[in-house]
Amino acid sequence: MKLLSLRARFMYGYRCEYCEGTVQSRTVKREAFKHRDGFVILEDVTIGVCDTCGNRYYSADILHTVHAVATGIKSPERTEQIPVSHLESA
């Protein structure tokens, strides 16, 4: 995974598609992804984040990993429970 993180650090530096900011690499502790087959959380992953608006960008390697975990091609390291509730309307 170190090679993937090293490569991801050099993938960014381009102009954000939503503002005039620049997409910078940032290693985040946890990043959650919604997939048609469920949710996946990746830990200690390097993503792109716009330094102005905060929009997030993901490499193809990250998205392929999310798909592999969500569809069962790759086993997760662990599974966590997530609380779910309805918002009560006033």
mmCIF file of C-alpha atoms in Angstrom:
data_model
loop_
_atom_site.group_PDB
_atom_site.id
_atom_site.type_symbol
_atom_site.label_atom_id
_atom_site.label_comp_id
_atom_site.label_asym_id
_atom_site.label_seq_id
_atom_site.Cartn_x
_atom_site.Cartn_y
_atom_site.Cartn_z
ATOM 1 C CA MET A 1 0.000 0.000 0.000
ATOM 2 C CA LYS A 2 2.999 2.325 0.443
ATOM 3 C CA LEU A 3 3.657 2.309 -3.316
ATOM 4 C CA LEU A 4 0.022 3.219 -3.958
ATOM 5 C CA SER A 5 0.222 6.099 -1.463
ATOM 6 C CA LEU A 6 3.491 7.337 -2.965
ATOM 7 C CA ARG A 7 2.060 7.257 -6.486
ATOM 8 C CA ALA A 8 -1.122 9.037 -5.368
ATOM 9 C CA ARG A 9 0.907 11.919 -3.913
ATOM 10 C CA PHE A 10 2.168 12.801 -7.394
ATOM 11 C CA MET A 11 -1.157 12.392 -9.207
ATOM 12 C CA TYR A 12 -2.626 15.653 -7.991
ATOM 13 C CA GLY A 13 -1.773 19.335 -8.504
ATOM 14 C CA TYR A 14 -4.333 20.138 -11.207
ATOM 15 C CA ARG A 15 -7.070 22.809 -11.228
ATOM 16 C CA CYS A 16 -10.351 21.974 -9.464
ATOM 17 C CA GLU A 17 -13.293 21.509 -11.827
ATOM 18 C CA TYR A 18 -15.618 23.517 -9.524
ATOM 19 C CA CYS A 19 -13.527 26.562 -8.580
ATOM 20 C CA GLU A 20 -10.133 28.160 -9.167
ATOM 21 C CA GLY A 21 -8.436 26.068 -6.464
ATOM 22 C CA THR A 22 -5.767 23.412 -6.898
ATOM 23 C CA VAL A 23 -6.279 19.750 -6.028
ATOM 24 C CA GLN A 24 -3.679 18.717 -3.444
ATOM 25 C CA SER A 25 -2.914 15.242 -2.142
ATOM 26 C CA ARG A 26 -4.026 14.563 1.413
ATOM 27 C CA THR A 27 -3.847 11.380 3.449
ATOM 28 C CA VAL A 28 -7.066 10.970 5.428
ATOM 29 C CA LYS A 29 -7.681 8.681 8.382
ATOM 30 C CA ARG A 30 -11.043 7.414 7.034
ATOM 31 C CA GLU A 31 -12.981 8.011 3.832
ATOM 32 C CA ALA A 32 -16.464 6.537 3.344
ATOM 33 C CA PHE A 33 -17.785 5.528 -0.072
ATOM 34 C CA LYS A 34 -21.338 4.638 -1.124
ATOM 35 C CA HIS A 35 -21.448 1.787 -3.631
ATOM 36 C CA ARG A 36 -24.532 0.198 -5.170
ATOM 37 C CA ASP A 37 -23.726 -2.922 -3.119
ATOM 38 C CA GLY A 38 -23.184 -1.101 0.189
ATOM 39 C CA PHE A 39 -20.833 1.225 1.999
ATOM 40 C CA VAL A 40 -17.060 0.870 2.187
ATOM 41 C CA ILE A 41 -14.644 2.754 4.436
ATOM 42 C CA LEU A 42 -10.994 3.007 3.442
ATOM 43 C CA GLU A 43 -8.464 3.975 6.113
ATOM 44 C CA ASP A 44 -5.199 5.903 5.731
ATOM 45 C CA VAL A 45 -5.853 6.605 2.066
ATOM 46 C CA THR A 46 -4.352 9.406 -0.034
ATOM 47 C CA ILE A 47 -7.002 11.363 -1.935
ATOM 48 C CA GLY A 48 -7.121 14.677 -3.771
ATOM 49 C CA VAL A 49 -8.744 17.644 -2.006
ATOM 50 C CA CYS A 50 -9.258 21.106 -3.502
ATOM 51 C CA ASP A 51 -7.405 23.677 -1.407
ATOM 52 C CA THR A 52 -10.211 26.224 -1.948
ATOM 53 C CA CYS A 53 -13.624 24.509 -2.008
ATOM 54 C CA GLY A 54 -12.710 21.141 -0.440
ATOM 55 C CA ASN A 55 -14.097 18.982 -3.253
ATOM 56 C CA ARG A 56 -12.656 15.468 -3.076
ATOM 57 C CA TYR A 57 -11.073 13.521 -5.939
ATOM 58 C CA TYR A 58 -10.285 9.802 -6.042
ATOM 59 C CA SER A 59 -7.840 7.839 -8.174
ATOM 60 C CA ALA A 60 -8.962 4.859 -10.216
ATOM 61 C CA ASP A 61 -7.022 2.574 -7.834
ATOM 62 C CA ILE A 62 -9.136 3.801 -4.916
ATOM 63 C CA LEU A 63 -12.407 3.348 -6.809
ATOM 64 C CA HIS A 64 -11.398 -0.143 -7.983
ATOM 65 C CA THR A 65 -10.608 -1.097 -4.376
ATOM 66 C CA VAL A 66 -14.002 0.206 -3.197
ATOM 67 C CA HIS A 67 -15.733 -1.848 -5.899
ATOM 68 C CA ALA A 68 -13.736 -4.978 -5.042
ATOM 69 C CA VAL A 69 -14.585 -4.743 -1.332
ATOM 70 C CA ALA A 70 -18.249 -3.862 -1.922
ATOM 71 C CA THR A 71 -18.801 -6.765 -4.312
ATOM 72 C CA GLY A 72 -16.878 -9.317 -2.262
ATOM 73 C CA ILE A 73 -13.972 -9.743 -4.679
ATOM 74 C CA LYS A 74 -11.654 -8.517 -1.920
ATOM 75 C CA SER A 75 -12.282 -9.312 1.739
ATOM 76 C CA PRO A 76 -12.422 -6.379 4.155
ATOM 77 C CA GLU A 77 -9.938 -6.276 7.027
ATOM 78 C CA ARG A 78 -12.847 -5.941 9.433
ATOM 79 C CA THR A 79 -16.538 -5.045 9.508
ATOM 80 C CA GLU A 80 -18.053 -2.398 11.776
ATOM 81 C CA GLN A 81 -21.648 -1.785 12.782
ATOM 82 C CA ILE A 82 -23.219 1.531 11.812
ATOM 83 C CA PRO A 83 -26.205 2.932 13.741
ATOM 84 C CA VAL A 84 -29.225 3.801 11.587
ATOM 85 C CA SER A 85 -32.200 5.933 12.613
ATOM 86 C CA HIS A 86 -35.019 8.069 11.174
ATOM 87 C CA LEU A 87 -35.085 11.808 11.709
ATOM 88 C CA GLU A 88 -38.239 12.685 13.586
ATOM 89 C CA SER A 89 -40.124 15.543 11.942
ATOM 90 C CA ALA A 90 -41.432 18.333 14.162
#
